[in-house]
Amino acid sequence: QRRIAECLARRVAAGRAAGGIPAGRPAQARARALLAALMGMRVLSRSRPEQRLLQTIADDAVARLTAAPPAYPTTTTTTH
């Protein structure tokens, strides 16, 4: 799985360089998320081989890959 993740990270970096994948999250993080989706699809293709379910997972993985990272609100600490 490590080699697959490294290959995916290189492809993500290439996609970023080509402008198809926004910067923000590290390529390794996006690659790990994509690998998790692929592994989940592999398991589900054997246990629940439903095309609609698998397509939904694939569509979500692509959407997450090409989406800008979410803007997290900054937290402020208060002292009492």
Short mmCIF file of N, CA and C in Angstrom, two decimals:
data_model
loop_
_atom_site.label_atom_id
_atom_site.label_comp_id
_atom_site.label_asym_id
_atom_site.label_seq_id
_atom_site.Cartn_x
_atom_site.Cartn_y
_atom_site.Cartn_z
N GLN A 1 0.82 -1.20 0.00
CA GLN A 1 0.00 0.00 0.00
C GLN A 1 0.86 1.26 0.00
N ARG A 2 2.03 1.14 0.58
CA ARG A 2 2.91 2.32 0.62
C ARG A 2 3.30 2.75 -0.79
N ARG A 3 3.63 1.79 -1.63
CA ARG A 3 4.03 2.14 -3.00
C ARG A 3 2.86 2.75 -3.77
N ILE A 4 1.68 2.23 -3.53
CA ILE A 4 0.51 2.79 -4.20
C ILE A 4 0.29 4.22 -3.74
N ALA A 5 0.39 4.45 -2.43
CA ALA A 5 0.21 5.80 -1.89
C ALA A 5 1.26 6.75 -2.45
N GLU A 6 2.50 6.29 -2.56
CA GLU A 6 3.56 7.13 -3.12
C GLU A 6 3.29 7.45 -4.58
N CYS A 7 2.82 6.46 -5.33
CA CYS A 7 2.47 6.69 -6.74
C CYS A 7 1.32 7.69 -6.85
N LEU A 8 0.30 7.52 -6.03
CA LEU A 8 -0.82 8.45 -6.05
C LEU A 8 -0.38 9.86 -5.67
N ALA A 9 0.53 9.97 -4.69
CA ALA A 9 1.03 11.29 -4.29
C ALA A 9 1.76 11.96 -5.45
N ARG A 10 2.51 11.19 -6.20
CA ARG A 10 3.20 11.77 -7.38
C ARG A 10 2.18 12.23 -8.41
N ARG A 11 1.13 11.45 -8.61
CA ARG A 11 0.10 11.84 -9.59
C ARG A 11 -0.66 13.07 -9.11
N VAL A 12 -0.91 13.15 -7.81
CA VAL A 12 -1.58 14.33 -7.26
C VAL A 12 -0.69 15.56 -7.46
N ALA A 13 0.60 15.41 -7.20
CA ALA A 13 1.53 16.53 -7.39
C ALA A 13 1.55 16.95 -8.86
N ALA A 14 1.53 15.98 -9.76
CA ALA A 14 1.50 16.31 -11.20
C ALA A 14 0.20 17.01 -11.55
N GLY A 15 -0.90 16.55 -10.98
CA GLY A 15 -2.19 17.21 -11.23
C GLY A 15 -2.21 18.62 -10.69
N ARG A 16 -1.55 18.81 -9.57
CA ARG A 16 -1.45 20.16 -9.00
C ARG A 16 -0.62 21.05 -9.92
N ALA A 17 0.50 20.52 -10.41
CA ALA A 17 1.36 21.31 -11.30
C ALA A 17 0.63 21.67 -12.60
N ALA A 18 -0.26 20.78 -13.05
CA ALA A 18 -1.02 21.03 -14.27
C ALA A 18 -2.23 21.94 -14.03
N GLY A 19 -2.54 22.21 -12.76
CA GLY A 19 -3.64 23.11 -12.44
C GLY A 19 -4.97 22.42 -12.21
N GLY A 20 -5.02 21.11 -12.24
CA GLY A 20 -6.28 20.40 -12.05
C GLY A 20 -6.62 20.10 -10.61
N ILE A 21 -5.62 20.19 -9.74
CA ILE A 21 -5.83 19.92 -8.32
C ILE A 21 -5.33 21.13 -7.55
N PRO A 22 -6.20 21.72 -6.74
CA PRO A 22 -5.79 22.93 -6.02
C PRO A 22 -4.75 22.64 -4.94
N ALA A 23 -3.94 23.63 -4.67
CA ALA A 23 -2.98 23.54 -3.58
C ALA A 23 -3.73 23.67 -2.26
N GLY A 24 -3.05 23.43 -1.20
CA GLY A 24 -3.66 23.60 0.11
C GLY A 24 -3.36 22.42 0.99
N ARG A 25 -3.86 21.27 0.63
CA ARG A 25 -3.56 20.06 1.37
C ARG A 25 -2.35 19.40 0.73
N PRO A 26 -1.48 18.81 1.53
CA PRO A 26 -0.32 18.13 0.96
C PRO A 26 -0.73 16.99 0.03
N ALA A 27 0.07 16.76 -0.99
CA ALA A 27 -0.22 15.69 -1.95
C ALA A 27 -0.33 14.35 -1.24
N GLN A 28 0.48 14.13 -0.21
CA GLN A 28 0.43 12.85 0.51
C GLN A 28 -0.92 12.67 1.21
N ALA A 29 -1.48 13.74 1.75
CA ALA A 29 -2.78 13.65 2.42
C ALA A 29 -3.88 13.34 1.41
N ARG A 30 -3.84 13.99 0.28
CA ARG A 30 -4.85 13.70 -0.76
C ARG A 30 -4.69 12.29 -1.28
N ALA A 31 -3.44 11.83 -1.42
CA ALA A 31 -3.20 10.47 -1.90
C ALA A 31 -3.71 9.44 -0.90
N ARG A 32 -3.50 9.68 0.40
CA ARG A 32 -4.00 8.74 1.42
C ARG A 32 -5.53 8.68 1.39
N ALA A 33 -6.17 9.81 1.22
CA ALA A 33 -7.63 9.83 1.16
C ALA A 33 -8.12 9.07 -0.08
N LEU A 34 -7.45 9.25 -1.19
CA LEU A 34 -7.82 8.54 -2.41
C LEU A 34 -7.59 7.05 -2.25
N LEU A 35 -6.48 6.66 -1.64
CA LEU A 35 -6.21 5.25 -1.41
C LEU A 35 -7.27 4.63 -0.50
N ALA A 36 -7.68 5.36 0.53
CA ALA A 36 -8.73 4.85 1.42
C ALA A 36 -10.03 4.61 0.65
N ALA A 37 -10.37 5.52 -0.24
CA ALA A 37 -11.57 5.34 -1.05
C ALA A 37 -11.43 4.13 -1.96
N LEU A 38 -10.26 3.97 -2.56
CA LEU A 38 -10.03 2.82 -3.45
C LEU A 38 -10.11 1.51 -2.69
N MET A 39 -9.51 1.48 -1.51
CA MET A 39 -9.55 0.25 -0.71
C MET A 39 -10.98 -0.05 -0.27
N GLY A 40 -11.71 0.97 0.10
CA GLY A 40 -13.10 0.77 0.47
C GLY A 40 -13.93 0.26 -0.69
N MET A 41 -13.66 0.79 -1.87
CA MET A 41 -14.38 0.32 -3.05
C MET A 41 -14.04 -1.13 -3.35
N ARG A 42 -12.81 -1.49 -3.12
CA ARG A 42 -12.41 -2.89 -3.36
C ARG A 42 -13.18 -3.82 -2.44
N VAL A 43 -13.26 -3.47 -1.18
CA VAL A 43 -14.00 -4.30 -0.22
C VAL A 43 -15.48 -4.35 -0.59
N LEU A 44 -16.06 -3.18 -0.86
CA LEU A 44 -17.48 -3.13 -1.17
C LEU A 44 -17.81 -3.82 -2.49
N SER A 45 -16.88 -3.81 -3.43
CA SER A 45 -17.16 -4.48 -4.71
C SER A 45 -17.34 -5.98 -4.54
N ARG A 46 -16.79 -6.50 -3.44
CA ARG A 46 -16.95 -7.93 -3.16
C ARG A 46 -18.16 -8.20 -2.26
N SER A 47 -18.40 -7.32 -1.31
CA SER A 47 -19.48 -7.57 -0.36
C SER A 47 -20.82 -6.97 -0.81
N ARG A 48 -20.78 -5.84 -1.49
CA ARG A 48 -21.99 -5.18 -1.99
C ARG A 48 -21.72 -4.63 -3.39
N PRO A 49 -21.65 -5.49 -4.38
CA PRO A 49 -21.29 -5.04 -5.73
C PRO A 49 -22.41 -4.28 -6.43
N GLU A 50 -22.73 -3.13 -5.88
CA GLU A 50 -23.79 -2.29 -6.44
C GLU A 50 -23.14 -1.12 -7.17
N GLN A 51 -23.37 -1.03 -8.45
CA GLN A 51 -22.72 -0.01 -9.27
C GLN A 51 -23.01 1.39 -8.75
N ARG A 52 -24.22 1.66 -8.36
CA ARG A 52 -24.57 3.01 -7.89
C ARG A 52 -23.79 3.39 -6.64
N LEU A 53 -23.64 2.47 -5.70
CA LEU A 53 -22.88 2.72 -4.49
C LEU A 53 -21.41 2.99 -4.81
N LEU A 54 -20.83 2.14 -5.64
CA LEU A 54 -19.42 2.30 -6.00
C LEU A 54 -19.19 3.59 -6.78
N GLN A 55 -20.13 3.94 -7.65
CA GLN A 55 -20.00 5.18 -8.41
C GLN A 55 -20.08 6.39 -7.51
N THR A 56 -20.93 6.33 -6.50
CA THR A 56 -21.04 7.43 -5.54
C THR A 56 -19.73 7.63 -4.80
N ILE A 57 -19.12 6.54 -4.39
CA ILE A 57 -17.83 6.64 -3.68
C ILE A 57 -16.77 7.22 -4.61
N ALA A 58 -16.73 6.75 -5.85
CA ALA A 58 -15.75 7.27 -6.81
C ALA A 58 -15.97 8.75 -7.08
N ASP A 59 -17.21 9.14 -7.26
CA ASP A 59 -17.52 10.55 -7.51
C ASP A 59 -17.11 11.43 -6.33
N ASP A 60 -17.36 10.94 -5.12
CA ASP A 60 -16.98 11.68 -3.93
C ASP A 60 -15.46 11.81 -3.83
N ALA A 61 -14.75 10.74 -4.14
CA ALA A 61 -13.28 10.77 -4.07
C ALA A 61 -12.72 11.80 -5.05
N VAL A 62 -13.26 11.83 -6.25
CA VAL A 62 -12.80 12.80 -7.25
C VAL A 62 -13.15 14.22 -6.80
N ALA A 63 -14.34 14.41 -6.26
CA ALA A 63 -14.74 15.73 -5.79
C ALA A 63 -13.83 16.21 -4.67
N ARG A 64 -13.49 15.32 -3.75
CA ARG A 64 -12.59 15.70 -2.66
C ARG A 64 -11.19 15.99 -3.17
N LEU A 65 -10.77 15.24 -4.17
CA LEU A 65 -9.44 15.42 -4.73
C LEU A 65 -9.29 16.79 -5.40
N THR A 66 -10.33 17.21 -6.08
CA THR A 66 -10.25 18.44 -6.86
C THR A 66 -10.80 19.66 -6.14
N ALA A 67 -11.31 19.47 -4.93
CA ALA A 67 -11.88 20.59 -4.18
C ALA A 67 -10.79 21.31 -3.39
N ALA A 68 -11.01 22.58 -3.20
CA ALA A 68 -10.12 23.34 -2.33
C ALA A 68 -10.32 22.85 -0.91
N PRO A 69 -9.28 22.90 -0.10
CA PRO A 69 -9.43 22.44 1.28
C PRO A 69 -10.42 23.33 2.03
N PRO A 70 -11.13 22.75 2.99
CA PRO A 70 -12.11 23.55 3.74
C PRO A 70 -11.41 24.60 4.57
N ALA A 71 -12.08 25.70 4.75
CA ALA A 71 -11.55 26.75 5.61
C ALA A 71 -12.04 26.46 7.02
N TYR A 72 -11.14 26.19 7.88
CA TYR A 72 -11.50 25.90 9.25
C TYR A 72 -11.53 27.20 10.04
N PRO A 73 -12.56 27.37 10.86
CA PRO A 73 -12.59 28.60 11.67
C PRO A 73 -11.46 28.60 12.67
N THR A 74 -10.94 29.76 12.89
CA THR A 74 -9.89 29.84 13.88
C THR A 74 -10.52 29.80 15.26
N THR A 75 -9.85 29.15 16.16
CA THR A 75 -10.39 29.09 17.51
C THR A 75 -9.66 30.12 18.36
N THR A 76 -10.42 30.69 19.20
CA THR A 76 -9.83 31.65 20.15
C THR A 76 -9.97 31.09 21.53
N THR A 77 -8.97 31.34 22.30
CA THR A 77 -9.03 30.88 23.67
C THR A 77 -9.33 32.08 24.56
N THR A 78 -10.12 31.81 25.54
CA THR A 78 -10.43 32.89 26.48
C THR A 78 -9.84 32.50 27.83
N THR A 79 -9.40 33.47 28.52
CA THR A 79 -8.88 33.24 29.87
C THR A 79 -9.88 33.76 30.87
N HIS A 80 -10.01 33.07 31.93
CA HIS A 80 -10.98 33.48 32.95
C HIS A 80 -10.25 33.95 34.16
#
